[in-house]
mmCIF file of C-alpha atoms in Angstrom:
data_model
loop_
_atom_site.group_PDB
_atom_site.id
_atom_site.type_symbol
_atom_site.label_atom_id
_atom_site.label_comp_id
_atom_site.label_asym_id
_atom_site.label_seq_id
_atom_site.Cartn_x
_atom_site.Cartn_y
_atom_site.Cartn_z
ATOM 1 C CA UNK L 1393 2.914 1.764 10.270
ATOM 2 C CA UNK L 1394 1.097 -0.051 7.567
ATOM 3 C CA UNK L 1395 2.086 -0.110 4.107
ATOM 4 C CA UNK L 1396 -1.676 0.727 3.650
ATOM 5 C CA UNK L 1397 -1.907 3.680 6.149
ATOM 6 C CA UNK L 1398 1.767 5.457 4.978
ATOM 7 C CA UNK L 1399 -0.066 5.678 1.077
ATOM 8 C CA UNK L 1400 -3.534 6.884 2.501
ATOM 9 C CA UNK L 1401 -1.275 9.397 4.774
ATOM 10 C CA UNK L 1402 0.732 10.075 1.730
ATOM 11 C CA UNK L 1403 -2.461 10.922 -0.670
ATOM 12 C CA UNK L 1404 -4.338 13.199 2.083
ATOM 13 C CA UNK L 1405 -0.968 15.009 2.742
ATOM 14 C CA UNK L 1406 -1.216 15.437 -1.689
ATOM 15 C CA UNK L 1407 -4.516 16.668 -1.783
ATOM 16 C CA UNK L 1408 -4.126 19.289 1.008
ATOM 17 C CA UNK L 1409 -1.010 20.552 -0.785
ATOM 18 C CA UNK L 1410 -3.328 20.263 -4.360
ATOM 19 C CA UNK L 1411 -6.301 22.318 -2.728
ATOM 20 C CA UNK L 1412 -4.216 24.746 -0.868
ATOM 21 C CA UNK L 1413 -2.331 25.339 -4.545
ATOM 22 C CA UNK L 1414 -5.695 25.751 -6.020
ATOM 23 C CA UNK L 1415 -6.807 28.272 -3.157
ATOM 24 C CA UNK L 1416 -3.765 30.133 -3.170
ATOM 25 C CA UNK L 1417 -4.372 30.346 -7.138
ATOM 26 C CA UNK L 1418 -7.681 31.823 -6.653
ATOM 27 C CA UNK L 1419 -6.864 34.095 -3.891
ATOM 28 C CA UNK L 1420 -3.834 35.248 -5.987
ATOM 29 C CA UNK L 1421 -6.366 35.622 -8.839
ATOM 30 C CA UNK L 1422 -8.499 38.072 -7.184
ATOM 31 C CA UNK L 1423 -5.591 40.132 -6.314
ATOM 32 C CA UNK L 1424 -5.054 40.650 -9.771
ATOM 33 C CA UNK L 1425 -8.051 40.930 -10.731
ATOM 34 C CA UNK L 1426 -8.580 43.953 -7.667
ATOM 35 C CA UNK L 1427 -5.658 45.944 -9.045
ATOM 36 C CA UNK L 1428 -6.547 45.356 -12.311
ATOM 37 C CA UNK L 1429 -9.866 47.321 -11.833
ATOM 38 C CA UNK L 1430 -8.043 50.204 -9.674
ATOM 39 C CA UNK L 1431 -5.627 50.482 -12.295
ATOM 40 C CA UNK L 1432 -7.974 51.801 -14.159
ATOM 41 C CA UNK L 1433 -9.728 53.904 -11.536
ATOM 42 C CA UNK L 1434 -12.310 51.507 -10.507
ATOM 43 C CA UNK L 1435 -12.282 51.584 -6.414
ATOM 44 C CA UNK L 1436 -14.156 47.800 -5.927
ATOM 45 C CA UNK L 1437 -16.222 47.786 -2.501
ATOM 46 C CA UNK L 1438 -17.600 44.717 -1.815
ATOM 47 C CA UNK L 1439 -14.742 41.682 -2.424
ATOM 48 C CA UNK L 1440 -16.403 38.466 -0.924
ATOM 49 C CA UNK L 1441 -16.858 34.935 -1.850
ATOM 50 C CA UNK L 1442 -20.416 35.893 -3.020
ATOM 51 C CA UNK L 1443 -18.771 37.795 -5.868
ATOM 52 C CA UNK L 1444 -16.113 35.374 -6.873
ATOM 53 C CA UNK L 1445 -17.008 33.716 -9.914
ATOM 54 C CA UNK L 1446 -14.697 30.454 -10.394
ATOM 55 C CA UNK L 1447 -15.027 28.937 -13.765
ATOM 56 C CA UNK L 1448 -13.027 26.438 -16.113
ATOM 57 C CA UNK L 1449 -12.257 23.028 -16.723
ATOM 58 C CA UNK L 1450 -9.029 20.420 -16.326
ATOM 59 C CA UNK L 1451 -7.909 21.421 -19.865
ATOM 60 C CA UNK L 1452 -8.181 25.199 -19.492
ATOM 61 C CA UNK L 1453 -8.079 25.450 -16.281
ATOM 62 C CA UNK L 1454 -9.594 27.781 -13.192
ATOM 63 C CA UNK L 1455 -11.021 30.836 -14.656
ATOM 64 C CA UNK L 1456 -11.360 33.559 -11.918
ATOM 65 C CA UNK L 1457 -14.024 36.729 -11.942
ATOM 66 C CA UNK L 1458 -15.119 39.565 -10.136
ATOM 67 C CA UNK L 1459 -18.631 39.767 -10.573
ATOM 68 C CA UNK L 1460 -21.220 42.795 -9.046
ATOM 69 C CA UNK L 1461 -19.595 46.040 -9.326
ATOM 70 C CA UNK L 1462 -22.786 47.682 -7.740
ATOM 71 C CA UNK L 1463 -20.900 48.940 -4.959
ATOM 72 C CA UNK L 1464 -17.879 50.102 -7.358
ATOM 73 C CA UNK L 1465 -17.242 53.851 -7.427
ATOM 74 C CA UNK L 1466 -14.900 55.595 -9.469
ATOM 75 C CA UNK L 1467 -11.480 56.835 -8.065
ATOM 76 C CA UNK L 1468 -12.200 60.740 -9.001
ATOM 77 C CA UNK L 1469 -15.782 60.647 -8.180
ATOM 78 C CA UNK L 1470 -15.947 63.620 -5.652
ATOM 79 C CA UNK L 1471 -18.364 61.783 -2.947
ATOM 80 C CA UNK L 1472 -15.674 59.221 -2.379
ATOM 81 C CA UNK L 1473 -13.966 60.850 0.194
ATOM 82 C CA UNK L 1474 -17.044 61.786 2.631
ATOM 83 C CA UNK L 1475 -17.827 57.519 2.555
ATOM 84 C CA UNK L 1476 -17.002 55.413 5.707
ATOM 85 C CA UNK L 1477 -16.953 52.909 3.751
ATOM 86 C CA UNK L 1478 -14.135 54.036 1.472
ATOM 87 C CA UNK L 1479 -11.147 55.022 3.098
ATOM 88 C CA UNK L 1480 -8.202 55.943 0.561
#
């Protein structure tokens, strides 16, 4: 192989591993961020990409939210356990 085409493999090899770090980082981030609101006896519905606020910059770096807690119920609210949607 080419010197040229062993340092183009090399840097597409680096970026997969740098965006699969970042992904990881962000799924690990909503994780948290899910058992931080049980924790506190928020049961959180609705966990898509839609309601994934990624923020930040190089310096600070990713910033990860939960947004939309319209489908959010609390953990002792009594119609939780006759939901579908809800199984505990």
């Amino acid at each position: 192989l080419s010197r040229r085409w062993r340092l183009f493999r090399r840097w597409k090899t680096q970026s997969l591993v740098s965006t699969m770090t970042t992904a990881i980082g962000i799924h690990l981030s909503c994780e948290l961020g899910h058992r931080a609101a049980y924790g506190v006896g928020v049961l959180y519905r609705d966990l898509s990409e839609g309601n994934v606020l990624i923020t930040g910059s190089k310096e600070v770096g990713l910033r990860v939210m939960i947004i939309d807690f319209d489908y959010a119920k609390l953990l002792e609210d009594p119609t939780l356990a006759n939901e579908p949607m809800s199984v505990r």
